[in-house]
């Protein structure tokens, strides 16, 4: 089956795991601190947690994201774990654990396989859970596939809708500044509803480099309340249209 990419897509079901390598045990003696750090990260980021396993050699999670901020939240979590590790065990190298994690979108059309994965996590079998997750991980959307084509089609439809919602034409959107507020909101809107690369969004909205689109999305979702509310109005308008 053709599969989608790991993504920060809001509402996505995500597999996350982080562990030591070469016989390192980054969480040994810190299991309770790790659980607390994960709980705090979930509260900050609005994750819905389906399952969690914390062991001496790492942890794994299955979470439902509520907004497109997974990468940012995971970076903060891993840094928090590195800080706690060095605080409690100064002789250990906290940096070893700082950026070591993997996350993937999970397939949701095989409930039996998903339940087996959740069962492995509840049973405390980290290696078995990692193996089970591989059957559900969605592969990069950049590979040519029917699913990839479908994501591009969806992203194009979302782009056209949002541009029209602002009362703009395709010619007018091109003339706006790369960092125009409406472009940032449209970028966040597209990113929240499909697993399309940020580079595609930047090109579609004429925002310059992909990093500019990423900054615009963060401005909307993390730091500008007015734009966040504007995004919510756009989301609501689209939801109403889809259900009518």
Steps between C-alpha positions, in 0.01 A plus 500: 500500500627853423544693820531855627787684663570569864328831552401759755145480366243590767287203594761252379568178692872492576750238612796647692798318647836595640767273636872460565740327267819296545391370841429850633215527750398868487196469729624251758404642840295775338183311411278713727660825385453393138132421556454841663677677212279321244185591694604865512580498127157354424330769707694777326445364151146363527586139419244227555700204631384149404791304648837555666797284596801633692790259548863531609621509139237731352133577459224474241166674458192486283335841500233694315620851420252784532701760310795501259780544753643151548858571392524810717348320800729199462809718480395666827429161662836350403685804629305479824596133537867583434484773765340267757755231422792734565334644812452162666807331357769763429747231400279390210500663158155658472570620148506135391122493528414852391402460134461122477141414417289375211137578422269368231139541399316172555258320271149503650311265269623182674345510850626150587864588426465826691355319801790252492742791506323663794497164678877461459550844652269424793687173558826689533671338201696784340677293231178319408310829484762652266472195271120517504505871417691435177194334350297817549752773422417717202780556250613828341245685288784616275505153345276482195179323593125525470492624858761766424298614201190514719681717756609744229143511367367568850764765568415674172129499586572644846724768350238611251229504765704707746612750237137544399394531865724806522340641187825477308577377152794282402666804339455708814648242738822507296542876552481482881809493720640157582415552868155654447266403783246341266771281345609387847142412595442313173827310548396396852155403368645274229757347736234415758282312251736295287844336503661718239862619530550859615711557188190433286302755703775760468508452123120501462455822698817666368654534846862449397701230677325225697645648820295814439182294484601318819554831679165622376323190628664536840401867513137399457494196728740608775539875538224709342160468664323713238626282216420185698138618527496581129619144430221367721242697299642361176493147641139543610395634159658199330342257746157651438544475124613136521202399713234695309 
